[in-house]
Coordinates of C-alpha atoms in Angstrom, one line a residue:
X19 CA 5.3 67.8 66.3
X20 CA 4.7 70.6 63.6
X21 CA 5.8 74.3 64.6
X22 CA 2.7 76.7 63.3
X23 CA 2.8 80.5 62.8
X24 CA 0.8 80.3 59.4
X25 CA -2.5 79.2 57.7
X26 CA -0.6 75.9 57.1
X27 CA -3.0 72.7 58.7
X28 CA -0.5 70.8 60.7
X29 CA -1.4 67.8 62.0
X30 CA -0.5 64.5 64.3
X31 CA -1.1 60.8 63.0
X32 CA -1.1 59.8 66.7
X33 CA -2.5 55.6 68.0
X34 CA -3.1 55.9 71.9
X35 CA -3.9 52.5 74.0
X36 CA -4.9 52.9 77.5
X37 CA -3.7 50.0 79.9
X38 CA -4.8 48.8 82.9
X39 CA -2.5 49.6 85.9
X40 CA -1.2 45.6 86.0
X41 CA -0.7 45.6 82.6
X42 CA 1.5 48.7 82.3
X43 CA 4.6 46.8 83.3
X44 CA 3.9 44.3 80.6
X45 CA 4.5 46.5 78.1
X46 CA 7.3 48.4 79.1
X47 CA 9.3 45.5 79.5
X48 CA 8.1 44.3 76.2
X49 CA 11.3 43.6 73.5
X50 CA 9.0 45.2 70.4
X51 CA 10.5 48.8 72.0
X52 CA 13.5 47.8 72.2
X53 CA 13.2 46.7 68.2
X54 CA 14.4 49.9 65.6
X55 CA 15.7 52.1 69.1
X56 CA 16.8 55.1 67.7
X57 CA 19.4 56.2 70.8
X58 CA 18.1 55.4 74.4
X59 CA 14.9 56.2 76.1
X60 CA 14.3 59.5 77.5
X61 CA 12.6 60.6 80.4
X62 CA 10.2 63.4 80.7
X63 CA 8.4 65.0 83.4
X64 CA 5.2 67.1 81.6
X65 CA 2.7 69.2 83.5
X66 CA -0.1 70.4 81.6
X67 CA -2.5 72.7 82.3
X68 CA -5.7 73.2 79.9
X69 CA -7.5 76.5 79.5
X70 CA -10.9 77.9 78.6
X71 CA -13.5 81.0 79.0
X72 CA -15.9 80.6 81.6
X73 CA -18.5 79.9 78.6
X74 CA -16.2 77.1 77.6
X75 CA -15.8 78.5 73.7
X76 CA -13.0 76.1 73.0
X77 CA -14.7 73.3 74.2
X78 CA -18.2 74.3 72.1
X79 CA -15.5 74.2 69.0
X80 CA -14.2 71.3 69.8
X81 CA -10.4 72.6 70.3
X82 CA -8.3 72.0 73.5
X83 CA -5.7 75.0 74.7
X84 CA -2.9 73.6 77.0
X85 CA 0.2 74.8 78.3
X86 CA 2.8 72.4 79.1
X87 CA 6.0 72.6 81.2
X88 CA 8.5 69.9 80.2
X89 CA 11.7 68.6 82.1
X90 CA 13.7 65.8 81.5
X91 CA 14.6 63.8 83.9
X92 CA 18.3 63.6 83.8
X93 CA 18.4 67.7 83.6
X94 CA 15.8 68.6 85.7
X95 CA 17.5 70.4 88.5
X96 CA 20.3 71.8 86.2
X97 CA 18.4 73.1 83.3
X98 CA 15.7 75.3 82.8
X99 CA 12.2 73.7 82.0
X100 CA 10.7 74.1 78.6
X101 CA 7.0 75.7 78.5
X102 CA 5.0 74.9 75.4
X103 CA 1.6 76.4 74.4
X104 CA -0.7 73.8 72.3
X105 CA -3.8 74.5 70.5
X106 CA -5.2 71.0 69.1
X107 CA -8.4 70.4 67.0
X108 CA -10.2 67.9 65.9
X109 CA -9.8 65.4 63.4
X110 CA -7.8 66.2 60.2
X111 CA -9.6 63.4 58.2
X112 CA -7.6 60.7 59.0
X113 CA -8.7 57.3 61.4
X114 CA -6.5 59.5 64.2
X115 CA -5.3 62.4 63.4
X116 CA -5.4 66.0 64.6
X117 CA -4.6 69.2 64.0
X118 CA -2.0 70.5 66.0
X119 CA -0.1 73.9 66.6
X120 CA 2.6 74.6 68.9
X121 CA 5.1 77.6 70.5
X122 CA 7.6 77.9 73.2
X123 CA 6.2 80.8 75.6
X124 CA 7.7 82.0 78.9
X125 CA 5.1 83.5 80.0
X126 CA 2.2 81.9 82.5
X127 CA -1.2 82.6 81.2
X128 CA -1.6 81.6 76.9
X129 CA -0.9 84.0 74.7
X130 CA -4.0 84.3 72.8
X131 CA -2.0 86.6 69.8
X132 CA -0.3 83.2 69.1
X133 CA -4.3 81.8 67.8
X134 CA -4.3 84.7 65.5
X135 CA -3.0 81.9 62.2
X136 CA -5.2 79.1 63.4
X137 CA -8.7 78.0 63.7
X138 CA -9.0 79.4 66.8
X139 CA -8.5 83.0 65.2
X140 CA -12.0 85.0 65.7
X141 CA -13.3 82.5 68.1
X142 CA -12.7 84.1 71.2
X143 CA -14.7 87.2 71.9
X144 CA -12.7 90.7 72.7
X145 CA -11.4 90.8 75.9
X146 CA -11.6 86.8 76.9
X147 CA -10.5 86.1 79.8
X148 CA -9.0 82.1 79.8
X149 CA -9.0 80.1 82.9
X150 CA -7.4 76.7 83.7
X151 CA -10.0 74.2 84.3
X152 CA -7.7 70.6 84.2
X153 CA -4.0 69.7 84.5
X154 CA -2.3 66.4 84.2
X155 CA 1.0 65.6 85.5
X156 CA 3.2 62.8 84.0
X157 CA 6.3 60.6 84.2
X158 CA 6.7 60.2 80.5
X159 CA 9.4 57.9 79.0
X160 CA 9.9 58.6 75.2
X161 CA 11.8 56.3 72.3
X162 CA 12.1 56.7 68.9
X163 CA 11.5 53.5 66.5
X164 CA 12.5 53.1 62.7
X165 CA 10.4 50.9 61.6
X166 CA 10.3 49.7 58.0
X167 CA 11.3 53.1 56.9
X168 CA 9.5 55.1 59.6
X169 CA 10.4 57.1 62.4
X170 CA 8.3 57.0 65.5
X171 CA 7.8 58.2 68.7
X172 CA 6.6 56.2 71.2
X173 CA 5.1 57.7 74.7
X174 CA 4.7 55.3 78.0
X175 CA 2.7 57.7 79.7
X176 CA 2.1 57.1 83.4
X177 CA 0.6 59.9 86.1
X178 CA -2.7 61.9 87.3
X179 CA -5.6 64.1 85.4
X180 CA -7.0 66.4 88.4
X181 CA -9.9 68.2 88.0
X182 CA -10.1 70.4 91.7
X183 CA -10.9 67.7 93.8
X184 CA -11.6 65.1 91.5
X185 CA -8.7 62.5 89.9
X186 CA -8.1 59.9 87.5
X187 CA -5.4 58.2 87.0
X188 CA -3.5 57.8 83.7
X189 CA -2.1 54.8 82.0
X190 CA -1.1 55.1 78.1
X191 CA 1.0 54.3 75.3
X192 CA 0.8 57.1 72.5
X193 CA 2.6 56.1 69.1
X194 CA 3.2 59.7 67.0
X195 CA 4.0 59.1 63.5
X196 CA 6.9 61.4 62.8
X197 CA 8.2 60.5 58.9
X198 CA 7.7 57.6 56.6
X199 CA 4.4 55.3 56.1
X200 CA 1.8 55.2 58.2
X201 CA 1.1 51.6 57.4
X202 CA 4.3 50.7 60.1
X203 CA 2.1 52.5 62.9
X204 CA -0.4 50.6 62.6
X205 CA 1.7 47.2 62.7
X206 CA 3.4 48.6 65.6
X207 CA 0.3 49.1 67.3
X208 CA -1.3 46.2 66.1
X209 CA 1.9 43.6 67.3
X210 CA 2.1 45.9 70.9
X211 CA -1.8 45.1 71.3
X212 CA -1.3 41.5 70.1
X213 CA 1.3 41.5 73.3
X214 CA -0.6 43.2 75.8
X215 CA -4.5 42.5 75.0
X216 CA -5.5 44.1 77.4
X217 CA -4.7 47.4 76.1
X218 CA -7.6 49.7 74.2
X219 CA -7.4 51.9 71.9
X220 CA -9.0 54.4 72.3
X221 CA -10.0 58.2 70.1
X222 CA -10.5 60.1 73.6
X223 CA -7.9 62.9 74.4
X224 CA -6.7 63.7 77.5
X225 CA -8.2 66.7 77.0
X226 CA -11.7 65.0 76.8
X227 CA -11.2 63.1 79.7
X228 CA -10.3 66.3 81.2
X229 CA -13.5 68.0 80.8
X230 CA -15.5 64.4 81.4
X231 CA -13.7 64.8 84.8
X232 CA -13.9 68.9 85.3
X233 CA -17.7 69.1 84.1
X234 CA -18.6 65.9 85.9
X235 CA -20.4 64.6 82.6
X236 CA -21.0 61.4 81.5
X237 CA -19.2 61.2 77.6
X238 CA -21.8 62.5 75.1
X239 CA -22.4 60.2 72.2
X240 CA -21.2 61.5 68.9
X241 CA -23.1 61.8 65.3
X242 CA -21.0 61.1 62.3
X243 CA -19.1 63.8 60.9
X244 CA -19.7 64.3 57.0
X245 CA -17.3 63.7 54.4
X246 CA -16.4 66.2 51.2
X247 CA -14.2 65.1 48.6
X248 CA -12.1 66.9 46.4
X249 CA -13.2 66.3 43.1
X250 CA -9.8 65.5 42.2
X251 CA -8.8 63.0 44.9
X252 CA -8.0 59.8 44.3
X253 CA -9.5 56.4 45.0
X254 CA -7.3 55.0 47.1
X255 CA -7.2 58.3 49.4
X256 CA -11.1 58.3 49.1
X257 CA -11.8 54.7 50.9
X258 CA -9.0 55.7 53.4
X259 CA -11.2 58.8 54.6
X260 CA -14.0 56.9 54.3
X261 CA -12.8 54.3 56.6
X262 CA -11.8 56.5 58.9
X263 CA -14.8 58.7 59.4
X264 CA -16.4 55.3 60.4
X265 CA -13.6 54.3 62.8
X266 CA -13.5 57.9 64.3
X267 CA -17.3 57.6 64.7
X268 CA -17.2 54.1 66.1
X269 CA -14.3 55.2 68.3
X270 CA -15.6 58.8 69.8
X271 CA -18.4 56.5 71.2
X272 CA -16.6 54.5 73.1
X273 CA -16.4 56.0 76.3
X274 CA -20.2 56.7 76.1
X275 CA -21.3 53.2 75.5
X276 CA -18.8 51.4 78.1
X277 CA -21.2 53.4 80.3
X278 CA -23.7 52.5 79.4
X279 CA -25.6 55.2 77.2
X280 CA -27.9 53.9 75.6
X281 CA -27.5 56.3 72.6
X282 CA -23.5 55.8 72.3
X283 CA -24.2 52.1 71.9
X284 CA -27.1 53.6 69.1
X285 CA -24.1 55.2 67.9
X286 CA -21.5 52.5 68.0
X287 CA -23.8 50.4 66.0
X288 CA -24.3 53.0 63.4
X289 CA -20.7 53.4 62.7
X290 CA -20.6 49.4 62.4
X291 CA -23.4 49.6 60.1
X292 CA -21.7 53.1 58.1
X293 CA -18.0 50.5 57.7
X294 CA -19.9 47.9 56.4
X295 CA -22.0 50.2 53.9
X296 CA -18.3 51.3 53.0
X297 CA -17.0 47.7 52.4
X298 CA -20.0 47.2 50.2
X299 CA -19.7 50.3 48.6
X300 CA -16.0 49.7 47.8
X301 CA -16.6 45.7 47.1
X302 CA -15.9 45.5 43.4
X303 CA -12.3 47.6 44.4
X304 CA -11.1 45.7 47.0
X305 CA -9.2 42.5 47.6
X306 CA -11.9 39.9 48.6
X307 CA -10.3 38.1 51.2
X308 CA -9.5 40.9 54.0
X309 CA -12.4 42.7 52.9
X310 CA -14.5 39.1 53.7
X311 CA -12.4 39.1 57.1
X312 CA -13.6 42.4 58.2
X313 CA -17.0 42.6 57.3
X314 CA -17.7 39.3 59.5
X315 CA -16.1 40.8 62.7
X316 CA -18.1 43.9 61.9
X317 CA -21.0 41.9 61.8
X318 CA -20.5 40.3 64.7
X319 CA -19.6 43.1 66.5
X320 CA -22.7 44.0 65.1
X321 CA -24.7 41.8 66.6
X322 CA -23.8 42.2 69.9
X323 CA -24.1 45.8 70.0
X324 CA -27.8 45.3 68.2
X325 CA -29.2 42.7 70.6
X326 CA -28.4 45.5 73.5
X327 CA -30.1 48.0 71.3
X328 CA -32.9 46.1 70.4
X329 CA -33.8 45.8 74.3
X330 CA -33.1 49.1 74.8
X331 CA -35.5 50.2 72.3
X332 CA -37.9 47.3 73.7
X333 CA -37.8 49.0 77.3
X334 CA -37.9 52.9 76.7
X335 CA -39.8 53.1 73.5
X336 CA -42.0 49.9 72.3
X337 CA -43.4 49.0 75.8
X338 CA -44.3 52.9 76.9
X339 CA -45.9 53.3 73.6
X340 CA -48.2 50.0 73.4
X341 CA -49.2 50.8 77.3
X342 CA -50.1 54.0 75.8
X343 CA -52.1 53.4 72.4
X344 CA -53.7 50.5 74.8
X345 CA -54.9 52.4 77.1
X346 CA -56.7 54.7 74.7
X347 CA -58.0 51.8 73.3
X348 CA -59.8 50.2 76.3
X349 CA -63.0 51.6 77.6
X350 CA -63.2 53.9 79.8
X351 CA -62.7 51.7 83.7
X352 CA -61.7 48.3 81.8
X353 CA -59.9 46.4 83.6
X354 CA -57.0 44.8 81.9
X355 CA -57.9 42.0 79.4
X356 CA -56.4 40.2 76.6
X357 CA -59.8 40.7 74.4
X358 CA -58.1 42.0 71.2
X359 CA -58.6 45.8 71.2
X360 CA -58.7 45.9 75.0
X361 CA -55.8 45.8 77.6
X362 CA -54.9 48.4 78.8
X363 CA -51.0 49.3 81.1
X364 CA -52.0 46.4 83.8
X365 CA -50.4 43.8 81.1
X366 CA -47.4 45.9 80.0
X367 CA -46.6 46.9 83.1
X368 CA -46.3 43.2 84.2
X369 CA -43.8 42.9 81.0
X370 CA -40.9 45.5 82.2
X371 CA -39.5 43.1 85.1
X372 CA -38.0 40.3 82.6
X373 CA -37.6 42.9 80.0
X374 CA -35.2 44.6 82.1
X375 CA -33.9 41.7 83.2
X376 CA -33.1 40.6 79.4
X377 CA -31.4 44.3 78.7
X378 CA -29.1 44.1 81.3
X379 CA -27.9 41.0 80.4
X380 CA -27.3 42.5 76.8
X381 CA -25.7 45.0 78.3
X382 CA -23.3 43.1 80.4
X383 CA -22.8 41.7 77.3
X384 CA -21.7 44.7 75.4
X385 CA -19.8 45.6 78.4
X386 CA -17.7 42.9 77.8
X387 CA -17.0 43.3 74.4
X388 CA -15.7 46.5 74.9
X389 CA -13.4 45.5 77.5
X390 CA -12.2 42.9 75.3
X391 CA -9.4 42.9 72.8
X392 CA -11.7 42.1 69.5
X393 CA -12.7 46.1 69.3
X394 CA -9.2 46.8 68.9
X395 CA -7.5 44.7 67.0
X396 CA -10.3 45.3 64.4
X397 CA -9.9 48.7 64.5
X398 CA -6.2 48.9 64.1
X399 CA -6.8 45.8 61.7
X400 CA -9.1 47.9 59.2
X401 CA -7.1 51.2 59.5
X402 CA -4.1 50.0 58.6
X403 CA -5.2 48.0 55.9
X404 CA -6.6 51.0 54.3
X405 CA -3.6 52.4 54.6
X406 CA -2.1 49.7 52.6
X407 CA -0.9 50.4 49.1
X408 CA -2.5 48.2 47.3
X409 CA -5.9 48.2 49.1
X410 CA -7.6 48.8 45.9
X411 CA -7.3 45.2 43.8
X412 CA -10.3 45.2 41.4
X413 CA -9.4 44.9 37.8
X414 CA -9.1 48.4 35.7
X415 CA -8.4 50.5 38.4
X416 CA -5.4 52.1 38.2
X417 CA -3.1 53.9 41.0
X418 CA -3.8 57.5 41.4
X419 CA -7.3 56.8 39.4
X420 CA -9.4 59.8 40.3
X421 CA -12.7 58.6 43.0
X422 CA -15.0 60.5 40.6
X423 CA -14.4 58.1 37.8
X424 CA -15.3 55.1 39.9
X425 CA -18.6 56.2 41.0
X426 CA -20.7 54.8 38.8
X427 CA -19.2 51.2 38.9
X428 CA -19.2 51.8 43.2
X429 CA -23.0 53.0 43.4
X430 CA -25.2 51.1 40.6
X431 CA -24.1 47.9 41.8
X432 CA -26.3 49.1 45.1
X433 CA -29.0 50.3 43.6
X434 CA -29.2 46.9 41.4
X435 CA -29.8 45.4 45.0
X436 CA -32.1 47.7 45.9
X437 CA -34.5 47.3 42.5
X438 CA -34.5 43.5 42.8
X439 CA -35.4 43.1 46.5
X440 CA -38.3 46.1 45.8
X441 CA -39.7 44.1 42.5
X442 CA -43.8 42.9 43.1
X443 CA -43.4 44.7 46.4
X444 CA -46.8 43.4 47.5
X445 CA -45.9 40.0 47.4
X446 CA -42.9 40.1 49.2
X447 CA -42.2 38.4 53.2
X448 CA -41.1 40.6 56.3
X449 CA -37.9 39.2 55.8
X450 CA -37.4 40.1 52.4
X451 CA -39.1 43.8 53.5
X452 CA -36.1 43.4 56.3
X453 CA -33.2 42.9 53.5
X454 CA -34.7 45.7 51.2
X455 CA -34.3 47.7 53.7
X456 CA -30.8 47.0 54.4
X457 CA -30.2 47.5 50.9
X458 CA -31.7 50.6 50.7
X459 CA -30.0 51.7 53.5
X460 CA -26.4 50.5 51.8
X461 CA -27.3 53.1 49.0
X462 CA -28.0 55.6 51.3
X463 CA -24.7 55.6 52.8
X464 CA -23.0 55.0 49.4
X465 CA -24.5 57.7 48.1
X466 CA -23.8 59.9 51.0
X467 CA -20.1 59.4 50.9
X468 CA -19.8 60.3 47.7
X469 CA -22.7 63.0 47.9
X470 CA -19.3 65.8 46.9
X471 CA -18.7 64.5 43.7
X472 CA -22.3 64.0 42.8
X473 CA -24.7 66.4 41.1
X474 CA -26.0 68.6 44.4
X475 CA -29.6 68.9 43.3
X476 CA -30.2 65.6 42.3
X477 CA -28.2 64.0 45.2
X478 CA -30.6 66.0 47.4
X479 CA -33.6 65.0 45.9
X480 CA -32.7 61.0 45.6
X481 CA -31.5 61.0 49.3
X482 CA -34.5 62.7 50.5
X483 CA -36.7 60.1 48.5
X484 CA -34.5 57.4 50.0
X485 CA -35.5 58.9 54.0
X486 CA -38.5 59.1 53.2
X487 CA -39.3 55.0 51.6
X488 CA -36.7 53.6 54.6
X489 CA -39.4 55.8 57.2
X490 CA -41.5 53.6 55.8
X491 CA -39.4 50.5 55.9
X492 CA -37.9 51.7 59.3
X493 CA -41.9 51.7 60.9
X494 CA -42.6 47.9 59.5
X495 CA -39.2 46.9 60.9
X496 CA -39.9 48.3 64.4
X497 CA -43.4 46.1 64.9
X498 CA -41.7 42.9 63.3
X499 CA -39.0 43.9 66.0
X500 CA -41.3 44.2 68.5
X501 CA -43.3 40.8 68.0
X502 CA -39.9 39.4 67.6
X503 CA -38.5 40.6 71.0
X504 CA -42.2 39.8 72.6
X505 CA -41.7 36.1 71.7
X506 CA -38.0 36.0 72.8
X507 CA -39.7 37.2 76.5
X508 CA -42.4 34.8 76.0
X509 CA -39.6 32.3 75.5
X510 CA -37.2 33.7 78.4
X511 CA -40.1 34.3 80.7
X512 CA -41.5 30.9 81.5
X513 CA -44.3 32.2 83.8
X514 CA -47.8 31.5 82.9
X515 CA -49.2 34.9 84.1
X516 CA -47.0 36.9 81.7
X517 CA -48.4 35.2 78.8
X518 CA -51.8 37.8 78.7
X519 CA -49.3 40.5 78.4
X520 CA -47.1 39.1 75.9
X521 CA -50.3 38.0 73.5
X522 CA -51.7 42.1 74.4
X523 CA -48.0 43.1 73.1
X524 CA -48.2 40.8 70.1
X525 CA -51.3 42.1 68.9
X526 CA -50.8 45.8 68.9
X527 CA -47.5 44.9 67.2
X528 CA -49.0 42.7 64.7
X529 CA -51.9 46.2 63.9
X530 CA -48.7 48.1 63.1
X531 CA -46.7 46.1 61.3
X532 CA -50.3 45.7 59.5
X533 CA -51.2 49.3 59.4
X534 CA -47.2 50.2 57.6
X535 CA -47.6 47.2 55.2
X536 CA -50.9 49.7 53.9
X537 CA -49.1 52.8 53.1
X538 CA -45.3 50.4 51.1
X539 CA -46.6 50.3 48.0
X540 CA -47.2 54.0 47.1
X541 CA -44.1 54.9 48.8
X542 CA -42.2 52.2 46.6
X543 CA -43.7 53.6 43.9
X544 CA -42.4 57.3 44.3
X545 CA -38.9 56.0 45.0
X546 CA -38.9 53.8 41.4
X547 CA -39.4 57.4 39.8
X548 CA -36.8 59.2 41.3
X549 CA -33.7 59.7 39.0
X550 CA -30.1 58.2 40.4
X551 CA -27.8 61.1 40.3
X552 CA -25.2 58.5 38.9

């Protein structure tokens, strides 16, 4: 922990897993914490109590105010308890990290003069009044590791989050980097989960969990955060934040998607889609093998998460759209009909019954990811292989080499991709259609991680022109999605008087995918003209 009372940025590299209750004893008893001890275990009792307006302006900001009473066990009775005021934000760039500021008080309200250095400073309006809205209470048991030249602390946190009447109970393992390499976190991490697979990692505070619990909300799903370089940084520490953006995005939907939203599995799925753009994007860099390694379990991951989102999309846009367009289409008092042009809701209506049935089966099946070990390990895998030294293997780059001296050789390989599926655009199949726009969309998230070190005006321009031909693409892609999905009902189904509906369905899809085929070549066209800012 970092003592602030300046402008300084202090931050916390921190890895939490949460455990289920059985498997809690597992891991304490496991000999990996007993490897690199430092001096005995200690024992802490910590109750913390988080504070906020009434209008929740720490919250809005994304900050977390706490103050936090610690004892330890053996001198609980005999000494007096320490009392530490906390003002945490959110991520400092890294997979996991934070920023954090901290003070012994003795008072028992915050002192808000303390926020005056911090990012907090200006945020709260003259006169706030702050209110405690959560507290958790915990038996905490702390060790400190060395660990290939690191020092450690490891948390087994077990107690209560109350929100007034409402509790949760908590079950963790936080590892704090504290000196040395970050790469012998994440092994620890990674050989404690291979132990205990059960464990998840997860990028949720107990602060969020906290206001999930006060507020009564369901956890909100949570856009990528953007990425400026320094036009000095290096390439190594530029695929580092990279990877971690896409890991903190993948990871802040977590909690959102194991419930079920359908827009934090949306979510999830972009940030497997943003990692592998940033494989790609960093291919002719990187060490082939573990990048090989990591971009199949992405896609995999992938995969599951798309075939839930593709019934998602099915269900609450495709079907109340086509019931709609068909119904303006059929005369006025038509009864439903597969005569092209004229059914009307009667037929997709009769379709949502095994549609749903099909989406919840891909969503038990994403629910069972997630609750699996795979998410993880991959995670942990990934971030601390970017964290590796050597991470960047391709021939001619250089330690320290500057990221802005690489672009070129990162981006034009992408764009190379992009020409050559586009060429005789007239002629080419859905599928190829399908991989152009994959390819497009590559460059698009190439070119926006490295949009800082590129020319602004430019960059703006050749990003908008790349929106605006994957719209295009994106509209194709949805009806060949939709005739897809209406066969695999047709083929799931096996009821004869579903069939109409499905051959209604197909049709309208087959009119758009016709109708956005019309408009590809002139948007193709404008895209060829526009100059790559690289």
């Amino acid at each position: 922990m970092t003592e602030a009372s300046s402008t300084d940025n202090p931050t916390e590299l921190e890895i939490k897993l949460v455990l289920p209750d059985a498997a809690f004893g597992t891991l304490v008893a496991s000999p990996l914490l007993a490897a690199g001890a430092s001096g005995p275990p200690r024992t802490q009792r910590l109750v913390a109590t988080y504070y906020d307006t009434p209008e929740h302006h720490l919250l809005r900001a994304g900050m977390a105010l706490r103050l936090r009473v610690r004892s330890n066990g053996a001198r609980r009775r005999s000494a007096p308890a320490e009392q530490i005021q906390t003002l945490k934000t959110q991520s400092d760039g890294s997979a996991f990290g934070r920023g954090e500021w901290e003070w012994p008080v003795s008072g028992d309200a915050p002192d808000l003069s303390l926020l005056r250095d911090t990012p907090a400073a200006g945020l709260l309006p003259e006169g706030a009044t702050l209110a405690p809205v959560f507290r958790t209470e915990v038996e905490r048991e702390v060790r400190r590791l060395q660990l290939d030249g690191a020092m450690v602390e490891l948390a087994l946190d077990r107690g209560v989050l109350r929100a007034g009447e409402q509790a949760e109970l908590l079950r963790e393992v936080e590892m704090e980097l504290e000196s040395g390499s970050a790469t012998a976190l994440y092994r620890l991490a990674a050989a404690l989960h291979a132990e205990v697979p059960a464990a998840v990692m997860t990028g949720e505070s107990k602060a969020a969990r906290g206001w999930r619990l006060a507020l009564g909300h369901p956890a909100k799903p949570v856009k990528a955060d953007d990425l400026a370089f320094d036009e000095a940084v290096s390439a190594e520490a530029g695929f580092r934040a990279v990877v971690a953006s896409g890991l903190r995005h993948l990871l802040a939907n977590l909690p959102a998607a194991r419930a079920g939203e359908v827009e934090g599995i949306h979510q999830m799925r972009v940030a497997i889609r943003r990692l592998r753009a940033a494989l790609r994007l960093f291919r002719p860099v990187l060490a082939p093998e573990a990048e090989r390694g990591f971009e199949a379990e992405l896609r995999r991951l992938g995969q599951v998460l798309g075939a839930a989102r593709d019934w998602d999309v099915f269900c609450t846009e495709t079907l109340p759209e086509a019931a709609a367009q068909l119904e303006e289409a059929a005369p006025a008092g038509a009864a439903p009909t597969t005569e092209a042009g004229a059914p009307g809701q009667g037929w997709i209506a009769m379709l949502r019954v095994p549609a749903e049935r099909e989406r919840a089966a891909a969503q038990e099946a994403v629910a069972a990811e997630l609750a699996g070990p795979a998410l993880t390990a991959l995670s942990l895998g990934l971030a601390g292989w970017a964290e590796e030294g050597a991470v960047l293997a391709g021939p001619g780059v250089e330690p320290g080499e500057p990221l802005r001296d690489l672009v070129p050789d990162l981006l034009e390989p992408l764009e190379r991709v992009v020409m050559r599926r586009g060429k005789r655009i007239r002629r080419r199949s859905i599928e190829d259609l399908h991989r152009l726009r994959k390819a497009l969309k590559r460059l698009r998230y190439g070119v926006e991680f490295l949009e800082s070190l590129l020319p602004a005006k430019r960059t703006k321009h050749y990003l908008s022109g790349c929106r605006d031909i994957q719209e295009g693409l994106g509209h194709l892609n949805d009806a060949a999605s939709a005739i897809e999905t209406s066969r695999k009902l047709t083929a799931a189904a096996g009821h004869a008087e579903l069939m109409p509906a499905l051959a209604a369905l197909e049709g309208w899809a087959v009119r758009r995918r016709d109708e956005a085929l019309k408009g590809l070549p002139g948007e193709w066209k404008s895209f060829r003209k526009l100059r790559a800012p690289f």
